[in-house]
């Protein structure tokens, strides 16, 4: 059986990303390993899934990564989709913490979707299944 173990999102500042993803979104730090220079193997996991898929907060230091990240953002495309059981509660909580939403909770087919800025160069989609 094959499973996803780690997936990544490019970030423009790993320390800022670590703070946003843990302090604001509520993820838990899994690994923070220096790789030389400023770069780190920096992963977080969902608080209720400590052995779940790790999200690598990967530096966008190479031109390909930076171009990819900027292109998605300029097109208004989220880089990752996260799920919640109560999108309105999360929208209200994150807004109170100063998170900027580019799209409030909105019906989009079989889900409610919202999109927010992760402060590290990305748009993130938050979704709640409907029904």
N, CA, C and O atoms as a DFTB+ gen file, in Angstrom:
524 C
 N C O
     1  1       0.845      -1.181       0.000
     2  2       0.000       0.000       0.000
     3  2       0.888       1.243       0.000
     4  3       1.875       1.306       0.733
     5  1       0.541       2.211      -0.810
     6  2       1.272       3.476      -0.889
     7  2       0.404       4.567      -0.283
     8  3      -0.802       4.620      -0.525
     9  1       1.029       5.439       0.509
    10  2       0.330       6.561       1.150
    11  2       1.145       7.839       0.980
    12  3       2.360       7.784       0.792
    13  1       0.498       8.952       1.046
    14  2       1.207      10.225       1.061
    15  2       1.764      10.413       2.465
    16  3       1.025      10.335       3.446
    17  1       3.054      10.659       2.560
    18  2       3.697      10.873       3.853
    19  2       3.981      12.356       4.091
    20  3       3.768      12.878       5.186
    21  1       4.462      13.018       3.050
    22  2       4.814      14.436       3.140
    23  2       4.387      15.108       1.847
    24  3       4.586      14.559       0.763
    25  1       3.808      16.281       1.954
    26  2       3.555      17.131       0.806
    27  2       4.081      18.507       1.167
    28  3       4.231      18.820       2.348
    29  1       4.361      19.324       0.178
    30  2       5.008      20.591       0.506
    31  2       4.269      21.783      -0.057
    32  3       3.499      21.674      -1.012
    33  1       4.518      22.909       0.552
    34  2       4.062      24.203       0.075
    35  2       5.271      25.124       0.175
    36  3       5.922      25.202       1.218
    37  1       5.565      25.821      -0.922
    38  2       6.681      26.760      -0.924
    39  2       6.311      27.984      -0.099
    40  3       5.188      28.482      -0.177
    41  1       7.260      28.458       0.686
    42  2       7.045      29.647       1.507
    43  2       8.210      30.603       1.311
    44  3       9.332      30.184       1.028
    45  1       7.931      31.893       1.466
    46  2       8.993      32.872       1.276
    47  2       9.774      33.159       2.555
    48  3      10.789      33.854       2.514
    49  1       9.316      32.634       3.683
    50  2      10.007      32.841       4.962
    51  2       9.605      31.690       5.890
    52  3       8.466      31.632       6.354
    53  1      10.537      30.783       6.157
    54  2      10.189      29.603       6.952
    55  2       9.799      29.944       8.387
    56  3       8.887      29.323       8.934
    57  1      10.454      30.899       9.000
    58  2      10.118      31.233      10.388
    59  2       8.718      31.831      10.477
    60  3       7.949      31.495      11.378
    61  1       8.392      32.716       9.540
    62  2       7.057      33.303       9.494
    63  2       6.013      32.215       9.219
    64  3       4.933      32.220       9.808
    65  1       6.346      31.287       8.322
    66  2       5.429      30.183       8.006
    67  2       5.211      29.298       9.226
    68  3       4.082      28.902       9.516
    69  1       6.290      28.987       9.938
    70  2       6.171      28.164      11.144
    71  2       5.207      28.819      12.134
    72  3       4.338      28.151      12.694
    73  1       5.360      30.101      12.342
    74  2       4.498      30.825      13.268
    75  2       3.047      30.826      12.779
    76  3       2.135      30.575      13.568
    77  1       2.821      31.101      11.507
    78  2       1.460      31.151      10.984
    79  2       0.777      29.795      11.056
    80  3      -0.357      29.688      11.522
    81  1       1.469      28.761      10.593
    82  2       0.837      27.444      10.526
    83  2       0.623      26.824      11.917
    84  3      -0.309      26.041      12.100
    85  1       1.470      27.162      12.891
    86  2       1.276      26.608      14.233
    87  2       0.431      27.543      15.108
    88  3      -0.588      27.120      15.655
    89  1       0.841      28.793      15.241
    90  2       0.159      29.715      16.157
    91  2      -1.220      30.146      15.668
    92  3      -2.130      30.335      16.475
    93  1      -1.383      30.302      14.363
    94  2      -2.652      30.801      13.827
    95  2      -3.565      29.651      13.378
    96  3      -4.724      29.574      13.787
    97  1      -3.032      28.765      12.535
    98  2      -3.869      27.679      12.016
    99  2      -4.020      26.523      12.992
   100  3      -4.989      25.769      12.902
   101  1      -3.083      26.365      13.925
   102  2      -3.216      25.325      14.946
   103  2      -2.535      24.007      14.618
   104  3      -2.764      23.006      15.298
   105  1      -1.698      23.994      13.582
   106  2      -0.924      22.788      13.302
   107  2       0.140      22.601      14.379
   108  3       0.431      23.527      15.136
   109  1       0.714      21.416      14.447
   110  2       1.735      21.083      15.442
   111  2       3.058      20.852      14.723
   112  3       3.104      20.172      13.698
   113  1       4.118      21.413      15.257
   114  2       5.447      21.217      14.687
   115  2       5.841      19.751      14.775
   116  3       5.758      19.150      15.847
   117  1       6.264      19.174      13.672
   118  2       6.702      17.770      13.650
   119  2       8.222      17.673      13.554
   120  3       8.853      16.952      14.327
   121  1       8.808      18.404      12.600
   122  2      10.264      18.396      12.421
   123  2      10.758      19.814      12.160
   124  3      10.110      20.595      11.463
   125  1      11.905      20.129      12.726
   126  2      12.583      21.392      12.438
   127  2      14.078      21.091      12.463
   128  3      14.735      21.223      13.495
   129  1      14.601      20.684      11.306
   130  2      15.977      20.197      11.194
   131  2      16.778      21.140      10.299
   132  3      16.417      21.334       9.138
   133  1      17.860      21.729      10.814
   134  2      18.697      22.596       9.976
   135  2      19.283      21.823       8.801
   136  3      19.720      20.681       8.947
   137  1      19.285      22.470       7.620
   138  2      19.839      21.850       6.416
   139  2      21.067      22.592       5.900
   140  3      21.560      22.302       4.810
   141  1      21.547      23.525       6.665
   142  2      22.666      24.346       6.229
   143  2      22.151      25.690       5.743
   144  3      21.107      25.776       5.097
   145  1      22.889      26.719       6.060
   146  2      22.414      28.061       5.718
   147  2      21.156      28.367       6.494
   148  3      21.034      28.026       7.671
   149  1      20.232      29.007       5.831
   150  2      18.960      29.379       6.457
   151  2      17.895      28.286       6.345
   152  3      16.910      28.304       7.083
   153  1      18.087      27.339       5.431
   154  2      17.059      26.349       5.129
   155  2      16.938      25.267       6.198
   156  3      17.920      24.855       6.817
   157  1      15.672      24.815       6.395
   158  2      15.375      23.767       7.374
   159  2      14.388      22.775       6.771
   160  3      13.611      23.109       5.877
   161  1      14.439      21.547       7.282
   162  2      13.382      20.567       7.005
   163  2      12.340      20.851       8.063
   164  3      12.458      20.396       9.201
   165  1      11.309      21.610       7.688
   166  2      10.340      22.147       8.632
   167  2       8.963      21.613       8.266
   168  3       8.382      22.005       7.254
   169  1       8.442      20.707       9.104
   170  2       7.137      20.118       8.817
   171  2       6.181      20.321       9.982
   172  3       6.581      20.407      11.143
   173  1       4.901      20.394       9.626
   174  2       3.829      20.483      10.611
   175  2       2.794      19.422      10.277
   176  3       2.721      18.933       9.150
   177  1       1.994      19.075      11.283
   178  2       0.906      18.111      11.100
   179  2      -0.350      18.662      11.774
   180  3      -0.274      19.532      12.642
   181  1      -1.496      18.143      11.361
   182  2      -2.748      18.518      12.012
   183  2      -2.697      18.079      13.468
   184  3      -2.216      16.987      13.771
   185  1      -3.185      18.914      14.362
   186  2      -3.125      18.625      15.799
   187  2      -3.817      17.315      16.166
   188  3      -3.386      16.621      17.086
   189  1      -4.889      16.977      15.450
   190  2      -5.623      15.749      15.769
   191  2      -5.114      14.533      14.982
   192  3      -5.686      13.448      15.079
   193  1      -4.039      14.716      14.203
   194  2      -3.455      13.610      13.431
   195  2      -1.926      13.679      13.520
   196  3      -1.257      13.927      12.517
   197  1      -1.377      13.462      14.713
   198  2       0.077      13.614      14.890
   199  2       0.909      12.674      14.030
   200  3       2.081      12.954      13.777
   201  1       0.331      11.569      13.575
   202  2       1.048      10.653      12.688
   203  2       0.541      10.763      11.252
   204  3       0.810       9.889      10.427
   205  1      -0.188      11.831      10.956
   206  2      -0.757      12.014       9.628
   207  2       0.232      12.609       8.647
   208  3       1.435      12.666       8.904
   209  1      -0.291      13.045       7.534
   210  2       0.519      13.635       6.472
   211  2       1.217      14.886       7.009
   212  3       0.599      15.744       7.640
   213  1       2.508      14.962       6.740
   214  2       3.282      16.139       7.137
   215  2       3.237      17.172       6.019
   216  3       3.329      16.830       4.840
   217  1       3.095      18.429       6.396
   218  2       3.149      19.531       5.453
   219  2       4.519      20.176       5.588
   220  3       4.838      20.772       6.616
   221  1       5.326      20.050       4.537
   222  2       6.665      20.626       4.514
   223  2       6.565      22.086       4.111
   224  3       6.069      22.408       3.031
   225  1       7.037      22.968       4.981
   226  2       7.075      24.401       4.698
   227  2       8.418      24.663       4.029
   228  3       9.415      24.971       4.683
   229  1       8.412      24.533       2.711
   230  2       9.640      24.475       1.920
   231  2      10.041      25.852       1.403
   232  3       9.211      26.565       0.837
   233  1      11.311      26.237       1.592
   234  2      11.741      27.548       1.111
   235  2      11.631      27.651      -0.414
   236  3      11.930      26.699      -1.136
   237  1      11.201      28.814      -0.886
   238  2      11.043      29.025      -2.326
   239  2      12.320      29.619      -2.929
   240  3      12.248      30.409      -3.871
   241  1      13.463      29.250      -2.404
   242  2      14.736      29.860      -2.781
   243  2      15.194      29.649      -4.202
   244  3      16.046      30.401      -4.674
   245  1      14.673      28.659      -4.911
   246  2      15.129      28.514      -6.299
   247  2      14.138      29.199      -7.236
   248  3      12.958      29.328      -6.909
   249  1      14.615      29.637      -8.401
   250  2      13.763      30.417      -9.307
   251  2      12.518      29.663      -9.784
   252  3      11.475      30.281     -10.002
   253  1      12.608      28.363      -9.947
   254  2      11.444      27.591     -10.391
   255  2      10.352      27.645      -9.327
   256  3       9.184      27.878      -9.640
   257  1      10.734      27.429      -8.073
   258  2       9.758      27.452      -6.978
   259  2       9.124      28.830      -6.840
   260  3       7.910      28.946      -6.671
   261  1       9.934      29.858      -6.910
   262  2       9.431      31.219      -6.761
   263  2       8.464      31.571      -7.891
   264  3       7.417      32.170      -7.646
   265  1       8.808      31.202      -9.125
   266  2       7.953      31.478     -10.276
   267  2       6.632      30.723     -10.152
   268  3       5.569      31.280     -10.425
   269  1       6.698      29.466      -9.745
   270  2       5.501      28.646      -9.549
   271  2       4.595      29.280      -8.489
   272  3       3.395      29.445      -8.706
   273  1       5.176      29.628      -7.354
   274  2       4.408      30.212      -6.260
   275  2       3.759      31.526      -6.701
   276  3       2.570      31.744      -6.468
   277  1       4.537      32.393      -7.335
   278  2       4.009      33.685      -7.777
   279  2       2.934      33.522      -8.840
   280  3       1.940      34.248      -8.837
   281  1       3.129      32.568      -9.752
   282  2       2.153      32.332     -10.806
   283  2       0.808      31.889     -10.259
   284  3      -0.235      32.381     -10.690
   285  1       0.828      30.960      -9.311
   286  2      -0.423      30.510      -8.704
   287  2      -1.133      31.663      -7.997
   288  3      -2.344      31.838      -8.130
   289  1      -0.367      32.437      -7.251
   290  2      -0.950      33.553      -6.497
   291  2      -1.559      34.592      -7.443
   292  3      -2.679      35.055      -7.225
   293  1      -0.819      34.953      -8.487
   294  2      -1.313      35.955      -9.437
   295  2      -2.584      35.482     -10.144
   296  3      -3.443      36.291     -10.496
   297  1      -2.697      34.166     -10.350
   298  2      -3.896      33.605     -10.977
   299  2      -5.038      33.429      -9.974
   300  3      -6.150      33.064     -10.356
   301  1      -4.765      33.688      -8.689
   302  2      -5.784      33.531      -7.651
   303  2      -6.055      32.090      -7.292
   304  3      -7.124      31.769      -6.771
   305  1      -5.087      31.204      -7.567
   306  2      -5.276      29.775      -7.322
   307  2      -4.671      29.338      -5.994
   308  3      -3.494      29.590      -5.736
   309  1      -5.461      28.691      -5.155
   310  2      -4.909      28.156      -3.907
   311  2      -3.887      27.058      -4.201
   312  3      -4.026      26.296      -5.158
   313  1      -2.868      26.997      -3.361
   314  2      -1.814      26.010      -3.528
   315  2      -2.161      24.686      -2.846
   316  3      -1.600      23.644      -3.185
   317  1      -3.075      24.732      -1.896
   318  2      -3.459      23.530      -1.158
   319  2      -4.888      23.699      -0.659
   320  3      -5.363      24.820      -0.475
   321  1      -5.561      22.588      -0.444
   322  2      -6.914      22.602       0.108
   323  2      -6.870      21.967       1.489
   324  3      -6.355      20.863       1.663
   325  1      -7.413      22.674       2.460
   326  2      -7.541      22.156       3.821
   327  2      -9.024      21.963       4.107
   328  3      -9.873      22.613       3.497
   329  1      -9.324      21.078       5.027
   330  2     -10.719      20.758       5.326
   331  2     -11.028      21.092       6.789
   332  3     -10.170      20.987       7.666
   333  1     -12.268      21.492       7.021
   334  2     -12.769      21.748       8.360
   335  2     -14.206      21.247       8.454
   336  3     -14.886      21.090       7.439
   337  1     -14.657      21.001       9.667
   338  2     -16.040      20.588       9.878
   339  2     -16.979      21.776      10.028
   340  3     -18.194      21.629       9.895
   341  1     -16.414      22.971      10.308
   342  2     -17.241      24.165      10.501
   343  2     -16.513      25.365       9.912
   344  3     -15.758      26.048      10.604
   345  1     -16.746      25.611       8.638
   346  2     -16.014      26.654       7.931
   347  2     -16.340      28.051       8.461
   348  3     -15.458      28.908       8.507
   349  1     -17.578      28.292       8.858
   350  2     -17.921      29.622       9.369
   351  2     -17.193      29.902      10.682
   352  3     -16.684      31.002      10.893
   353  1     -17.147      28.906      11.559
   354  2     -16.432      29.081      12.827
   355  2     -14.949      29.377      12.573
   356  3     -14.373      30.272      13.190
   357  1     -14.341      28.615      11.659
   358  2     -12.927      28.834      11.353
   359  2     -12.705      30.177      10.672
   360  3     -11.723      30.861      10.964
   361  1     -13.589      30.561       9.781
   362  2     -13.485      31.869       9.130
   363  2     -13.527      32.974      10.181
   364  3     -12.704      33.888      10.155
   365  1     -14.479      32.892      11.103
   366  2     -14.613      33.914      12.148
   367  2     -13.387      33.923      13.061
   368  3     -12.882      34.992      13.406
   369  1     -12.905      32.744      13.454
   370  2     -11.736      32.646      14.334
   371  2     -10.495      33.224      13.652
   372  3      -9.764      34.016      14.247
   373  1     -10.267      32.825      12.413
   374  2      -9.074      33.294      11.700
   375  2      -9.151      34.785      11.383
   376  3      -8.144      35.489      11.458
   377  1     -10.341      35.267      11.030
   378  2     -10.505      36.699      10.779
   379  2     -10.187      37.501      12.038
   380  3      -9.540      38.546      11.965
   381  1     -10.638      37.014      13.189
   382  2     -10.348      37.687      14.461
   383  2      -8.850      37.706      14.757
   384  3      -8.369      38.586      15.472
   385  1      -8.120      36.751      14.216
   386  2      -6.662      36.697      14.399
   387  2      -5.923      37.503      13.333
   388  3      -4.692      37.517      13.309
   389  1      -6.662      38.168      12.459
   390  2      -6.054      39.026      11.452
   391  2      -5.781      38.372      10.109
   392  3      -5.130      38.971       9.254
   393  1      -6.267      37.153       9.907
   394  2      -6.064      36.472       8.626
   395  2      -6.927      37.144       7.561
   396  3      -8.104      37.424       7.785
   397  1      -6.324      37.397       6.399
   398  2      -7.022      38.031       5.281
   399  2      -7.618      36.966       4.365
   400  3      -6.904      36.126       3.817
   401  1      -8.933      37.017       4.210
   402  2      -9.625      36.117       3.293
   403  2      -9.864      36.832       1.971
   404  3     -10.344      37.965       1.950
   405  1      -9.530      36.174       0.874
   406  2      -9.824      36.716      -0.453
   407  2     -11.196      36.248      -0.927
   408  3     -11.758      36.804      -1.871
   409  1     -11.735      35.216      -0.264
   410  2     -13.082      34.728      -0.558
   411  2     -13.689      34.214       0.744
   412  3     -13.128      33.309       1.362
   413  1     -14.818      34.766       1.173
   414  2     -15.471      34.267       2.374
   415  2     -16.108      32.901       2.091
   416  3     -16.133      32.462       0.941
   417  1     -16.619      32.230       3.118
   418  2     -17.294      30.952       2.875
   419  2     -18.379      31.103       1.809
   420  3     -19.296      31.915       1.931
   421  1     -18.241      30.289       0.760
   422  2     -19.095      30.394      -0.419
   423  2     -19.436      28.992      -0.920
   424  3     -18.549      28.142      -0.998
   425  1     -20.701      28.729      -1.262
   426  2     -21.025      27.425      -1.850
   427  2     -20.298      27.252      -3.192
   428  3     -20.368      28.118      -4.063
   429  1     -19.608      26.133      -3.338
   430  2     -18.912      25.808      -4.592
   431  2     -19.125      24.326      -4.868
   432  3     -18.269      23.493      -4.568
   433  1     -20.264      24.019      -5.437
   434  2     -20.582      22.623      -5.722
   435  2     -20.847      21.851      -4.444
   436  3     -21.673      22.270      -3.634
   437  1     -20.163      20.728      -4.246
   438  2     -20.443      19.869      -3.094
   439  2     -19.778      20.336      -1.784
   440  3     -19.835      19.627      -0.779
   441  1     -19.151      21.519      -1.792
   442  2     -18.466      22.015      -0.597
   443  2     -18.731      23.504      -0.417
   444  3     -19.108      24.205      -1.356
   445  1     -18.525      23.969       0.811
   446  2     -18.387      25.400       1.072
   447  2     -16.898      25.671       1.022
   448  3     -16.114      24.913       1.594
   449  1     -16.492      26.735       0.351
   450  2     -15.077      27.062       0.217
   451  2     -14.816      28.482       0.660
   452  3     -15.655      29.366       0.483
   453  1     -13.652      28.693       1.233
   454  2     -13.139      30.022       1.539
   455  2     -11.667      30.005       1.145
   456  3     -11.045      28.943       1.109
   457  1     -11.115      31.167       0.854
   458  2      -9.703      31.254       0.470
   459  2      -9.058      32.338       1.309
   460  3      -9.591      33.439       1.449
   461  1      -7.879      32.004       1.876
   462  2      -7.155      32.983       2.686
   463  2      -5.689      33.030       2.298
   464  3      -5.169      32.129       1.639
   465  1      -5.038      34.102       2.722
   466  2      -3.625      34.360       2.474
   467  2      -2.828      33.824       3.653
   468  3      -3.109      34.168       4.801
   469  1      -1.828      32.978       3.378
   470  2      -1.044      32.399       4.484
   471  2       0.119      33.281       4.938
   472  3       0.921      32.858       5.769
   473  1       0.219      34.482       4.413
   474  2       1.259      35.469       4.748
   475  2       2.651      35.069       4.279
   476  3       3.615      35.792       4.533
   477  1       2.774      33.949       3.609
   478  2       4.084      33.428       3.183
   479  2       4.148      33.238       1.673
   480  3       5.017      32.531       1.163
   481  1       3.206      33.884       0.953
   482  2       3.219      33.839      -0.496
   483  2       2.159      32.985      -1.134
   484  3       2.149      32.836      -2.356
   485  1       1.248      32.408      -0.338
   486  2       0.277      31.449      -0.871
   487  2      -1.155      31.805      -0.542
   488  3      -1.445      32.461       0.459
   489  1      -2.040      31.357      -1.411
   490  2      -3.465      31.338      -1.111
   491  2      -3.810      29.902      -0.733
   492  3      -3.350      28.955      -1.371
   493  1      -4.621      29.752       0.307
   494  2      -5.023      28.444       0.824
   495  2      -6.542      28.358       0.760
   496  3      -7.240      29.291       1.157
   497  1      -7.047      27.243       0.261
   498  2      -8.488      27.002       0.247
   499  2      -8.875      26.216       1.489
   500  3      -8.231      25.227       1.840
   501  1      -9.917      26.660       2.136
   502  2     -10.480      25.952       3.275
   503  2     -11.856      25.463       2.844
   504  3     -12.656      26.247       2.332
   505  1     -12.140      24.189       3.042
   506  2     -13.400      23.634       2.573
   507  2     -14.124      22.841       3.650
   508  3     -13.517      22.260       4.550
   509  1     -15.440      22.839       3.523
   510  2     -16.309      22.032       4.372
   511  2     -17.277      21.294       3.465
   512  3     -17.958      21.918       2.650
   513  1     -17.351      19.962       3.594
   514  2     -18.329      19.229       2.797
   515  2     -19.751      19.660       3.137
   516  3     -20.049      19.971       4.290
   517  1     -20.615      19.678       2.150
   518  2     -22.011      20.032       2.347
   519  2     -22.827      18.743       2.378
   520  3     -22.660      17.852       1.546
   521  1     -23.703      18.681       3.356
   522  2     -24.609      17.537       3.419
   523  2     -24.117      16.431       4.171
   524  3     -24.798      15.413       4.290
